[in-house]
mmCIF file of C-alpha atoms in Angstrom:
data_model
loop_
_atom_site.group_PDB
_atom_site.id
_atom_site.type_symbol
_atom_site.label_atom_id
_atom_site.label_comp_id
_atom_site.label_asym_id
_atom_site.label_seq_id
_atom_site.Cartn_x
_atom_site.Cartn_y
_atom_site.Cartn_z
ATOM 1 C CA MET A 1 -0.116 0.038 -0.030
ATOM 2 C CA LYS A 2 2.689 2.375 0.987
ATOM 3 C CA LYS A 3 4.663 1.475 -2.327
ATOM 4 C CA THR A 4 1.523 2.267 -4.237
ATOM 5 C CA ILE A 5 0.971 5.833 -2.505
ATOM 6 C CA ILE A 6 4.647 6.664 -3.393
ATOM 7 C CA ILE A 7 4.201 5.629 -7.105
ATOM 8 C CA THR A 8 1.086 7.597 -7.265
ATOM 9 C CA LEU A 9 2.706 10.720 -5.737
ATOM 10 C CA THR A 10 5.711 10.425 -8.043
ATOM 11 C CA ILE A 11 3.462 10.417 -11.098
ATOM 12 C CA LEU A 12 1.403 13.357 -9.855
ATOM 13 C CA LEU A 13 4.810 15.401 -9.243
ATOM 14 C CA ILE A 14 6.041 14.446 -12.555
ATOM 15 C CA THR A 15 2.770 15.534 -14.307
ATOM 16 C CA VAL A 16 2.742 18.850 -12.285
ATOM 17 C CA SER A 17 6.323 19.252 -13.251
ATOM 18 C CA PHE A 18 5.711 18.807 -16.995
ATOM 19 C CA SER A 19 2.596 20.956 -16.698
ATOM 20 C CA SER A 20 4.567 23.807 -15.153
ATOM 21 C CA ILE A 21 7.355 23.444 -17.700
ATOM 22 C CA PHE A 22 4.809 23.577 -20.673
ATOM 23 C CA GLU A 23 2.857 26.684 -19.029
ATOM 24 C CA ASP A 24 6.339 28.571 -18.752
ATOM 25 C CA THR A 25 7.475 27.467 -22.297
ATOM 26 C CA PHE A 26 4.083 28.468 -23.796
ATOM 27 C CA LYS A 27 4.159 31.886 -22.152
ATOM 28 C CA LYS A 28 7.579 32.438 -23.331
ATOM 29 C CA ALA A 29 6.529 31.557 -27.014
ATOM 30 C CA LEU A 30 3.570 33.886 -26.564
ATOM 31 C CA ASN A 31 5.711 36.900 -25.140
ATOM 32 C CA TYR A 32 8.126 36.528 -28.143
ATOM 33 C CA SER A 33 5.204 36.578 -30.685
ATOM 34 C CA TRP A 34 3.543 39.622 -28.965
ATOM 35 C CA ASN A 35 6.961 41.420 -29.021
ATOM 36 C CA GLY A 36 7.626 40.628 -32.778
ATOM 37 C CA GLU A 37 10.508 38.223 -32.105
ATOM 38 C CA TYR A 38 9.080 35.766 -34.416
ATOM 39 C CA GLU A 39 12.258 33.684 -35.028
ATOM 40 C CA LYS A 40 12.492 32.911 -31.154
ATOM 41 C CA ALA A 41 8.848 32.248 -30.948
ATOM 42 C CA GLU A 42 8.770 29.853 -33.924
ATOM 43 C CA GLU A 43 11.567 27.836 -32.531
ATOM 44 C CA ILE A 44 9.758 27.224 -29.409
ATOM 45 C CA PHE A 45 6.361 26.583 -30.987
ATOM 46 C CA LYS A 46 7.859 23.890 -33.209
ATOM 47 C CA ASP A 47 9.154 22.134 -30.037
ATOM 48 C CA LEU A 48 5.813 22.450 -28.406
ATOM 49 C CA MET A 49 3.980 21.140 -31.514
ATOM 50 C CA GLU A 50 5.992 18.063 -31.100
ATOM 51 C CA THR A 51 5.189 17.414 -27.493
ATOM 52 C CA TYR A 52 2.190 19.515 -26.650
ATOM 53 C CA ARG A 53 -0.138 19.880 -29.628
ATOM 54 C CA THR A 54 -2.948 21.369 -27.814
ATOM 55 C CA VAL A 55 -5.880 23.630 -29.257
ATOM 56 C CA ASP A 56 -4.156 26.711 -27.670
ATOM 57 C CA VAL A 57 -0.690 25.969 -29.051
ATOM 58 C CA VAL A 58 -2.026 25.353 -32.590
ATOM 59 C CA ILE A 59 -4.022 28.533 -32.584
ATOM 60 C CA ALA A 60 -1.292 30.536 -31.014
ATOM 61 C CA TYR A 61 1.353 29.245 -33.554
ATOM 62 C CA SER A 62 -0.897 29.735 -36.405
ATOM 63 C CA ASN A 63 -1.573 33.361 -35.510
ATOM 64 C CA MET A 64 2.163 34.173 -35.153
ATOM 65 C CA LEU A 65 2.607 32.759 -38.473
ATOM 66 C CA ALA A 66 -0.386 34.959 -40.037
ATOM 67 C CA TRP A 67 0.951 38.044 -38.234
ATOM 68 C CA GLN A 68 4.064 37.685 -40.580
ATOM 69 C CA GLU A 69 1.617 37.223 -43.445
ATOM 70 C CA LYS A 70 2.614 33.616 -43.851
ATOM 71 C CA TYR A 71 -0.986 32.708 -44.380
ATOM 72 C CA GLN A 72 -0.445 29.434 -46.063
ATOM 73 C CA GLN A 73 1.790 28.106 -43.438
ATOM 74 C CA ALA A 74 -0.636 29.337 -40.750
ATOM 75 C CA LEU A 75 -3.670 27.379 -42.409
ATOM 76 C CA SER A 76 -1.329 24.333 -42.800
ATOM 77 C CA VAL A 77 -0.806 24.215 -39.023
ATOM 78 C CA LEU A 78 -4.461 24.590 -38.387
ATOM 79 C CA TYR A 79 -5.407 21.855 -40.951
ATOM 80 C CA GLN A 80 -2.983 19.331 -39.406
ATOM 81 C CA PHE A 81 -5.057 19.431 -36.166
ATOM 82 C CA GLU A 82 -7.028 16.208 -36.855
ATOM 83 C CA GLU A 83 -9.857 16.498 -34.232
ATOM 84 C CA GLU A 84 -13.118 18.533 -35.137
ATOM 85 C CA ASN A 85 -12.931 21.662 -33.205
ATOM 86 C CA ASN A 86 -14.823 24.920 -33.434
ATOM 87 C CA ASP A 87 -12.081 27.037 -31.943
ATOM 88 C CA ILE A 88 -9.683 25.754 -34.691
ATOM 89 C CA LYS A 89 -12.298 26.447 -37.322
ATOM 90 C CA ALA A 90 -12.900 29.979 -36.087
ATOM 91 C CA ASN A 91 -9.208 30.617 -36.334
ATOM 92 C CA LYS A 92 -9.133 29.241 -39.805
ATOM 93 C CA ALA A 93 -11.981 31.765 -40.639
ATOM 94 C CA LYS A 94 -9.968 34.476 -39.043
ATOM 95 C CA ILE A 95 -7.018 33.848 -40.990
ATOM 96 C CA TYR A 96 -8.885 33.517 -44.297
ATOM 97 C CA PHE A 97 -10.366 37.010 -43.492
ATOM 98 C CA TRP A 98 -6.846 38.424 -42.816
ATOM 99 C CA MET A 99 -5.524 37.052 -46.108
ATOM 100 C CA GLY A 100 -8.380 38.551 -47.982
ATOM 101 C CA ASN A 101 -10.189 35.379 -48.895
ATOM 102 C CA PHE A 102 -13.636 36.608 -47.585
ATOM 103 C CA SER A 103 -15.761 34.033 -49.356
ATOM 104 C CA LYS A 104 -14.048 31.161 -47.482
ATOM 105 C CA SER A 105 -14.036 33.116 -44.274
ATOM 106 C CA TYR A 106 -17.849 33.738 -44.604
ATOM 107 C CA GLU A 107 -18.250 30.103 -45.475
ATOM 108 C CA LEU A 108 -16.681 28.934 -42.060
ATOM 109 C CA TYR A 109 -18.316 31.672 -39.971
ATOM 110 C CA ASP A 110 -21.658 30.503 -41.412
ATOM 111 C CA GLU A 111 -20.996 27.002 -40.323
ATOM 112 C CA LEU A 112 -20.117 28.224 -36.819
ATOM 113 C CA LEU A 113 -22.990 30.465 -36.236
ATOM 114 C CA ASN A 114 -25.416 27.683 -37.590
ATOM 115 C CA SER A 115 -23.869 25.265 -34.843
ATOM 116 C CA GLY A 116 -24.447 27.809 -32.200
ATOM 117 C CA TYR A 117 -20.830 28.821 -31.850
ATOM 118 C CA GLU A 118 -20.332 32.494 -30.624
ATOM 119 C CA ILE A 119 -17.966 34.606 -32.805
ATOM 120 C CA GLU A 120 -16.329 37.911 -31.929
ATOM 121 C CA GLN A 121 -18.477 41.100 -32.778
ATOM 122 C CA ASN A 122 -16.052 42.370 -35.529
ATOM 123 C CA PHE A 123 -16.529 39.096 -37.210
ATOM 124 C CA LYS A 124 -20.188 39.203 -36.844
ATOM 125 C CA ASP A 125 -20.075 42.596 -38.416
ATOM 126 C CA PHE A 126 -18.094 41.135 -41.356
ATOM 127 C CA TYR A 127 -20.478 38.214 -41.627
ATOM 128 C CA ASN A 128 -23.534 40.418 -41.799
ATOM 129 C CA TRP A 129 -21.837 42.802 -44.326
ATOM 130 C CA TYR A 130 -21.141 39.816 -46.549
ATOM 131 C CA GLN A 131 -24.624 38.629 -46.361
ATOM 132 C CA GLU A 132 -26.013 42.021 -47.277
ATOM 133 C CA VAL A 133 -23.492 43.127 -49.945
ATOM 134 C CA ILE A 134 -21.911 40.003 -51.562
ATOM 135 C CA LYS A 135 -24.433 37.254 -50.939
ATOM 136 C CA PRO A 136 -27.230 38.797 -53.330
ATOM 137 C CA TYR A 137 -24.750 38.900 -56.265
ATOM 138 C CA GLY A 138 -22.994 35.611 -55.632
ATOM 139 C CA SER A 139 -19.346 37.047 -55.451
ATOM 140 C CA TYR A 140 -17.187 40.164 -55.434
ATOM 141 C CA ASN A 141 -17.140 39.933 -59.236
ATOM 142 C CA GLY A 142 -20.888 39.680 -59.245
ATOM 143 C CA VAL A 143 -21.210 43.139 -57.318
ATOM 144 C CA ILE A 144 -18.706 44.700 -59.720
ATOM 145 C CA GLN A 145 -20.821 43.427 -62.772
ATOM 146 C CA GLU A 146 -23.894 44.774 -60.989
ATOM 147 C CA VAL A 147 -22.046 48.213 -60.511
ATOM 148 C CA GLU A 148 -21.198 48.261 -64.289
ATOM 149 C CA LYS A 149 -24.872 47.644 -65.194
ATOM 150 C CA LEU A 150 -26.036 50.436 -62.846
ATOM 151 C CA ILE A 151 -23.531 52.829 -64.404
ATOM 152 C CA ASP A 152 -24.623 51.909 -67.889
ATOM 153 C CA ASN A 153 -28.324 52.482 -66.862
ATOM 154 C CA GLY A 154 -27.441 55.980 -65.271
ATOM 155 C CA ASP A 155 -28.065 54.927 -61.640
ATOM 156 C CA GLU A 156 -24.947 56.356 -60.347
ATOM 157 C CA GLU A 157 -26.306 56.588 -56.737
ATOM 158 C CA LYS A 158 -27.002 52.929 -56.326
ATOM 159 C CA ALA A 159 -23.526 52.095 -57.979
ATOM 160 C CA GLU A 160 -21.886 54.450 -55.559
ATOM 161 C CA TYR A 161 -23.511 52.953 -52.612
ATOM 162 C CA LEU A 162 -22.524 49.407 -53.487
ATOM 163 C CA LEU A 163 -18.871 50.480 -54.168
ATOM 164 C CA GLU A 164 -18.717 52.294 -50.977
ATOM 165 C CA GLN A 165 -20.095 49.084 -49.147
ATOM 166 C CA LEU A 166 -17.428 47.029 -50.894
ATOM 167 C CA SER A 167 -14.584 49.384 -49.899
ATOM 168 C CA LYS A 168 -15.470 48.660 -46.131
ATOM 169 C CA TYR A 169 -13.439 45.455 -46.323
ATOM 170 C CA PHE A 170 -11.952 45.585 -49.946
ATOM 171 C CA VAL A 171 -9.482 48.471 -48.781
ATOM 172 C CA ASN A 172 -7.358 50.253 -51.460
ATOM 173 C CA ASP A 173 -8.787 47.749 -54.159
ATOM 174 C CA LYS A 174 -7.840 48.746 -57.545
ATOM 175 C CA LYS A 175 -11.062 47.602 -59.204
ATOM 176 C CA ILE A 176 -13.267 49.493 -56.821
ATOM 177 C CA SER A 177 -11.201 52.571 -57.069
ATOM 178 C CA ILE A 178 -11.526 52.534 -60.897
ATOM 179 C CA LYS A 179 -15.268 51.950 -60.706
ATOM 180 C CA MET A 180 -15.633 54.795 -58.234
ATOM 181 C CA ALA A 181 -13.677 56.907 -60.659
ATOM 182 C CA GLU A 182 -16.120 56.141 -63.429
ATOM 183 C CA VAL A 183 -19.148 56.902 -61.166
ATOM 184 C CA TYR A 184 -17.769 60.238 -60.259
ATOM 185 C CA ALA A 185 -16.803 61.038 -63.862
ATOM 186 C CA GLU A 186 -20.326 60.262 -65.010
ATOM 187 C CA LYS A 187 -21.508 62.768 -62.306
ATOM 188 C CA GLY A 188 -19.041 65.341 -63.723
ATOM 189 C CA ASP A 189 -17.023 65.459 -60.595
ATOM 190 C CA TYR A 190 -13.639 64.913 -62.419
ATOM 191 C CA PRO A 191 -11.425 66.030 -59.524
ATOM 192 C CA SER A 192 -12.977 63.372 -57.230
ATOM 193 C CA ALA A 193 -12.725 60.756 -59.976
ATOM 194 C CA ILE A 194 -9.024 61.411 -60.557
ATOM 195 C CA GLY A 195 -8.635 61.454 -56.805
ATOM 196 C CA PHE A 196 -9.456 57.791 -56.620
ATOM 197 C CA LEU A 197 -7.155 56.888 -59.533
ATOM 198 C CA GLU A 198 -4.275 58.781 -57.770
ATOM 199 C CA ALA A 199 -4.573 56.904 -54.649
ATOM 200 C CA ILE A 200 -3.913 53.629 -56.302
ATOM 201 C CA GLU A 201 -0.392 52.352 -55.822
ATOM 202 C CA PRO A 202 1.364 51.056 -57.645
ATOM 203 C CA LYS A 203 -0.225 52.373 -60.851
ATOM 204 C CA ASP A 204 -0.314 50.157 -63.824
ATOM 205 C CA CYS A 205 -1.360 50.431 -67.689
ATOM 206 C CA GLU A 206 -5.151 50.048 -66.751
ATOM 207 C CA VAL A 207 -5.040 52.936 -64.295
ATOM 208 C CA TYR A 208 -3.066 55.311 -66.653
ATOM 209 C CA ILE A 209 -5.573 54.578 -69.338
ATOM 210 C CA LYS A 210 -8.439 55.286 -67.189
ATOM 211 C CA MET A 211 -6.713 58.538 -65.977
ATOM 212 C CA PHE A 212 -6.102 59.479 -69.657
ATOM 213 C CA GLU A 213 -9.757 59.021 -70.535
ATOM 214 C CA ILE A 214 -11.096 61.048 -67.575
ATOM 215 C CA ASN A 215 -8.635 63.916 -67.908
ATOM 216 C CA TYR A 216 -9.253 64.068 -71.579
ATOM 217 C CA GLU A 217 -12.910 64.159 -71.129
ATOM 218 C CA ALA A 218 -12.574 66.952 -68.132
ATOM 219 C CA LYS A 219 -10.472 68.965 -70.686
ATOM 220 C CA ASN A 220 -7.435 68.508 -68.273
ATOM 221 C CA PHE A 221 -5.214 68.480 -71.297
ATOM 222 C CA ASP A 222 -1.775 68.825 -69.539
ATOM 223 C CA ASP A 223 -2.544 65.898 -67.296
ATOM 224 C CA ALA A 224 -4.152 63.889 -70.032
ATOM 225 C CA TYR A 225 -0.889 64.077 -72.096
ATOM 226 C CA GLN A 226 1.113 63.165 -69.073
ATOM 227 C CA ASN A 227 -0.960 60.219 -68.663
ATOM 228 C CA TYR A 228 -0.338 59.283 -72.310
ATOM 229 C CA SER A 229 3.362 59.357 -71.703
ATOM 230 C CA ASP A 230 2.904 57.110 -68.647
ATOM 231 C CA ILE A 231 0.951 54.608 -70.947
ATOM 232 C CA GLN A 232 3.734 54.629 -73.458
ATOM 233 C CA GLU A 233 6.272 53.926 -70.574
ATOM 234 C CA THR A 234 4.125 51.308 -68.688
ATOM 235 C CA CYS A 235 1.848 49.488 -71.108
ATOM 236 C CA VAL A 236 3.349 46.239 -72.807
ATOM 237 C CA ASN A 237 0.694 45.800 -75.334
ATOM 238 C CA LYS A 238 -0.260 48.470 -77.779
ATOM 239 C CA VAL A 239 -3.114 50.726 -76.560
ATOM 240 C CA GLU A 240 -5.689 51.859 -79.137
ATOM 241 C CA PHE A 241 -6.863 55.604 -79.190
ATOM 242 C CA THR A 242 -9.594 57.172 -81.081
ATOM 243 C CA THR A 243 -8.934 59.485 -84.044
ATOM 244 C CA GLU A 244 -9.978 62.323 -81.891
ATOM 245 C CA GLU A 245 -7.510 61.503 -79.149
ATOM 246 C CA LEU A 246 -4.668 60.861 -81.593
ATOM 247 C CA ASN A 247 -5.322 64.370 -83.285
ATOM 248 C CA PHE A 248 -4.984 65.815 -79.650
ATOM 249 C CA ILE A 249 -1.817 63.941 -78.867
ATOM 250 C CA SER A 250 -0.406 65.063 -82.215
ATOM 251 C CA TRP A 251 -1.318 68.802 -81.659
ATOM 252 C CA TYR A 252 -0.111 68.794 -78.284
ATOM 253 C CA GLU A 253 3.320 67.375 -79.135
ATOM 254 C CA ASP A 254 3.556 69.813 -82.052
ATOM 255 C CA PHE A 255 2.382 73.069 -80.327
ATOM 256 C CA MET A 256 3.280 72.505 -76.687
ATOM 257 C CA LYS A 257 6.868 71.446 -77.562
ATOM 258 C CA ASP A 258 7.761 75.284 -76.993
ATOM 259 C CA TYR A 259 5.994 75.441 -73.739
ATOM 260 C CA GLU A 260 5.973 73.430 -70.542
ATOM 261 C CA ASN A 261 2.216 73.398 -70.183
ATOM 262 C CA TYR A 262 -0.947 75.473 -70.828
ATOM 263 C CA THR A 263 -0.118 77.935 -67.978
ATOM 264 C CA ALA A 264 3.191 78.786 -69.622
ATOM 265 C CA ALA A 265 1.602 79.222 -73.110
ATOM 266 C CA ILE A 266 -1.054 81.603 -71.970
ATOM 267 C CA LEU A 267 1.457 83.556 -69.917
ATOM 268 C CA GLU A 268 3.291 84.210 -73.020
ATOM 269 C CA ALA A 269 0.285 85.138 -75.129
ATOM 270 C CA ASN A 270 -0.725 87.552 -72.293
ATOM 271 C CA GLU A 271 2.753 89.160 -72.220
ATOM 272 C CA PHE A 272 2.736 89.661 -76.098
ATOM 273 C CA ALA A 273 -0.823 91.248 -75.664
ATOM 274 C CA ARG A 274 0.386 93.586 -73.047
ATOM 275 C CA ASN A 275 3.341 94.532 -75.341
ATOM 276 C CA GLU A 276 0.792 95.043 -78.180
ATOM 277 C CA GLU A 277 2.247 92.309 -80.292
ATOM 278 C CA TYR A 278 -1.131 91.209 -81.155
ATOM 279 C CA LYS A 279 -0.334 88.906 -83.988
ATOM 280 C CA LYS A 280 1.952 86.795 -81.787
ATOM 281 C CA ALA A 281 -0.673 86.783 -78.864
ATOM 282 C CA GLU A 282 -3.355 85.919 -81.290
ATOM 283 C CA GLU A 283 -1.649 82.870 -82.692
ATOM 284 C CA ILE A 284 -1.100 81.550 -79.203
ATOM 285 C CA TYR A 285 -4.611 81.975 -78.256
ATOM 286 C CA GLN A 286 -5.951 80.533 -81.463
ATOM 287 C CA ASN A 287 -3.817 77.405 -80.971
ATOM 288 C CA LEU A 288 -4.980 77.021 -77.429
ATOM 289 C CA LEU A 289 -8.677 77.427 -78.320
ATOM 290 C CA LYS A 290 -8.527 74.372 -80.348
ATOM 291 C CA TYR A 291 -8.832 72.421 -77.040
ATOM 292 C CA TYR A 292 -8.912 74.607 -74.140
ATOM 293 C CA THR A 293 -12.174 76.576 -73.013
ATOM 294 C CA THR A 294 -10.960 78.507 -69.902
ATOM 295 C CA GLU A 295 -12.515 81.747 -69.048
ATOM 296 C CA GLU A 296 -9.130 83.250 -68.891
ATOM 297 C CA LEU A 297 -8.336 82.130 -72.453
ATOM 298 C CA ILE A 298 -11.696 83.325 -73.937
ATOM 299 C CA ILE A 299 -11.383 86.805 -72.354
ATOM 300 C CA GLY A 300 -7.767 87.229 -73.227
ATOM 301 C CA TYR A 301 -8.368 86.370 -76.859
ATOM 302 C CA SER A 302 -11.304 88.555 -77.137
ATOM 303 C CA ASN A 303 -9.383 91.556 -75.648
ATOM 304 C CA VAL A 304 -6.822 91.157 -78.300
ATOM 305 C CA LEU A 305 -9.616 91.263 -80.928
ATOM 306 C CA ILE A 306 -11.174 94.387 -79.259
ATOM 307 C CA TRP A 307 -7.772 96.114 -79.029
ATOM 308 C CA GLN A 308 -7.321 95.597 -82.511
ATOM 309 C CA GLU A 309 -10.976 97.084 -83.357
ATOM 310 C CA LYS A 310 -11.951 93.625 -84.534
ATOM 311 C CA TYR A 311 -15.150 94.210 -82.671
ATOM 312 C CA GLN A 312 -17.573 92.021 -84.851
ATOM 313 C CA LEU A 313 -15.196 88.874 -84.518
ATOM 314 C CA ALA A 314 -14.977 89.450 -80.906
ATOM 315 C CA ILE A 315 -18.834 89.744 -80.471
ATOM 316 C CA ILE A 316 -19.263 86.431 -82.708
ATOM 317 C CA PHE A 317 -16.632 84.696 -80.766
ATOM 318 C CA LEU A 318 -18.165 85.691 -77.330
ATOM 319 C CA ASN A 319 -21.735 85.022 -78.367
ATOM 320 C CA SER A 320 -20.824 81.283 -78.993
ATOM 321 C CA ARG A 321 -19.306 81.090 -75.561
ATOM 322 C CA LYS A 322 -21.431 83.409 -73.236
ATOM 323 C CA THR A 323 -23.206 80.609 -71.541
ATOM 324 C CA ILE A 324 -19.860 79.437 -69.990
ATOM 325 C CA SER A 325 -19.934 81.989 -67.365
ATOM 326 C CA ASN A 326 -21.231 85.457 -66.414
ATOM 327 C CA ASN A 327 -17.730 86.778 -66.750
ATOM 328 C CA ILE A 328 -17.676 86.064 -70.472
ATOM 329 C CA LYS A 329 -21.197 87.538 -70.756
ATOM 330 C CA ALA A 330 -19.848 90.567 -69.274
ATOM 331 C CA GLN A 331 -17.051 90.536 -71.635
ATOM 332 C CA LEU A 332 -19.548 90.357 -74.449
ATOM 333 C CA GLY A 333 -21.182 93.664 -73.047
ATOM 334 C CA LYS A 334 -17.647 95.162 -73.215
ATOM 335 C CA ALA A 335 -17.358 94.217 -76.841
ATOM 336 C CA TYR A 336 -20.857 95.753 -77.702
ATOM 337 C CA GLU A 337 -19.892 98.866 -75.902
ATOM 338 C CA ALA A 338 -16.429 99.248 -77.621
ATOM 339 C CA SER A 339 -18.243 98.620 -81.062
ATOM 340 C CA GLY A 340 -20.738 101.484 -80.385
ATOM 341 C CA ASN A 341 -23.642 99.051 -80.072
ATOM 342 C CA TYR A 342 -24.783 100.747 -76.788
ATOM 343 C CA GLU A 343 -28.334 99.087 -76.834
ATOM 344 C CA LYS A 344 -26.893 95.665 -76.812
ATOM 345 C CA ALA A 345 -24.374 96.610 -74.324
ATOM 346 C CA TYR A 346 -26.884 98.097 -71.847
ATOM 347 C CA TYR A 347 -29.231 95.010 -72.184
ATOM 348 C CA THR A 348 -26.408 92.691 -71.550
ATOM 349 C CA TYR A 349 -25.210 94.522 -68.528
ATOM 350 C CA SER A 350 -28.756 94.829 -67.129
ATOM 351 C CA GLU A 351 -29.210 91.056 -67.557
ATOM 352 C CA LEU A 352 -26.203 90.530 -65.456
ATOM 353 C CA LYS A 353 -27.382 93.032 -62.967
ATOM 354 C CA GLU A 354 -30.789 91.278 -62.539
ATOM 355 C CA SER A 355 -28.986 88.034 -61.821
ATOM 356 C CA ASN A 356 -27.068 89.698 -59.005
ATOM 357 C CA TYR A 357 -23.684 89.591 -60.977
ATOM 358 C CA GLU A 358 -21.180 92.130 -59.399
ATOM 359 C CA LEU A 359 -20.603 94.761 -62.212
ATOM 360 C CA THR A 360 -17.705 97.046 -62.250
ATOM 361 C CA GLU A 361 -18.152 100.724 -61.470
ATOM 362 C CA GLU A 362 -17.618 101.549 -65.160
ATOM 363 C CA GLN A 363 -20.490 99.117 -66.154
ATOM 364 C CA LYS A 364 -22.814 100.432 -63.583
ATOM 365 C CA GLU A 365 -22.025 104.037 -64.775
ATOM 366 C CA PHE A 366 -22.728 103.018 -68.341
ATOM 367 C CA ILE A 367 -26.167 101.619 -67.247
ATOM 368 C CA ARG A 368 -26.926 104.956 -65.534
ATOM 369 C CA LEU A 369 -25.839 107.109 -68.363
ATOM 370 C CA TYR A 370 -27.739 105.023 -70.916
ATOM 371 C CA GLU A 371 -30.939 105.078 -68.885
ATOM 372 C CA LYS A 372 -30.579 108.838 -68.490
ATOM 373 C CA TYR A 373 -30.017 109.750 -72.181
ATOM 374 C CA TYR A 374 -31.674 107.039 -74.019
ATOM 375 C CA LEU A 375 -34.537 105.881 -71.853
ATOM 376 C CA ASP A 376 -35.776 109.052 -70.187
#
C-alpha cells in the first residue's frame, strides 16, 4: 500500500512538473510573438507542436505565422489538427479573413454560427456585411458586374452605394477605385474621379488609361498628355486611341513642345498682348482654343480682338461662348460697348445686374448714363 502511494505521488509530481514546464514555455513563446520576435517564438512553437499539440498551441502558432503574412503556413498548421474543433475552425475563418479570402471566411463563419458557436463582434459585423453586400450577387465579381450595369443605366447613386459598401473590407482595391472613378466622372465630378485613381499604388497600364480617358474628357489636357506618356512607358501591349484622341496627342506634341504646359503658353500670350504684339498673342490664343475653353483664355483672346478693333469678330466669338460664365457675358457687353452698339451693351449689362452679378463701377455708370440719355 505504501509503495502504491509513493508511485502515485511520483506520477503526480512528474505531471505537475511537466505542466509547469509547458506553461512557462508556452508563455515564453507567446511573449516572443507579441513582441515581434518571431524567430525565437517559432523555434519554441515547433518544439511545443512535437510534445504538446494542444488547441491553444496550434491557434497561437498559426496566429504568429499569420502576423508575418505567412498565411498558407498558418492554415497548414490549423489543418494538421485532426480533431473537429470549433475554436480551430474559427481561427481558420479569421486567417482567411486576414488574407482577404472573404468567401471562404464567410463560409466557415456561417457553419460556426449555424452550430451555435459564438464569434467575435467584429467578425459578426463582417458576416452581416457579406450577407447584405456580396451574397445577393454571388461574389465580389458579381457586385462589380452589377455596378457596371447600374453605371450603364445611369443609376450612379446605387452604383456608388455598392462600391462604398465593398470598400469597407476591400480596402485600396484597384477595381473598386476604378469603378468609383467612373461613377464620379459620370456625375461630372472629375477631381474626385481622378482622386480615386491617384490613390492607387502602384499604378499600372489600366490605371493610366483610365486617368487619360477622364482627364481628356474633363479637358485637363496637360494631365491627359502626361497620362499618355505614362501609358507609353508602362503598357506592354499596344493601346488603341480614337482618331480624336490621336489628333489631340499630335497637336499637343507639335504646339506644346515650345511650352511646359498650358499655363506657360497663356502667360506668353498675355505678355505679347500687353506689349501690343497682337499677332503673336493671337496665334497662341487660337492654338490653345483648339482644345482649351478656360475663361481666362476666352477673355484674353477677345481682348486682343477688341484692342485691334475687330469688334464683330470679338462679338461673334463671345456670343458662341457666353453661356460658359457671367464673366464671359460681361466681356460680351464690353465688346458691344466698344463697337458702339450701346443698346446691346445696356441689355447685356442689365441682365447681369438682375442676376446679382457684381458689375464694375464703369459698367454701372454705363447703365446709369444709358438710362438717363436714351430711356428717359
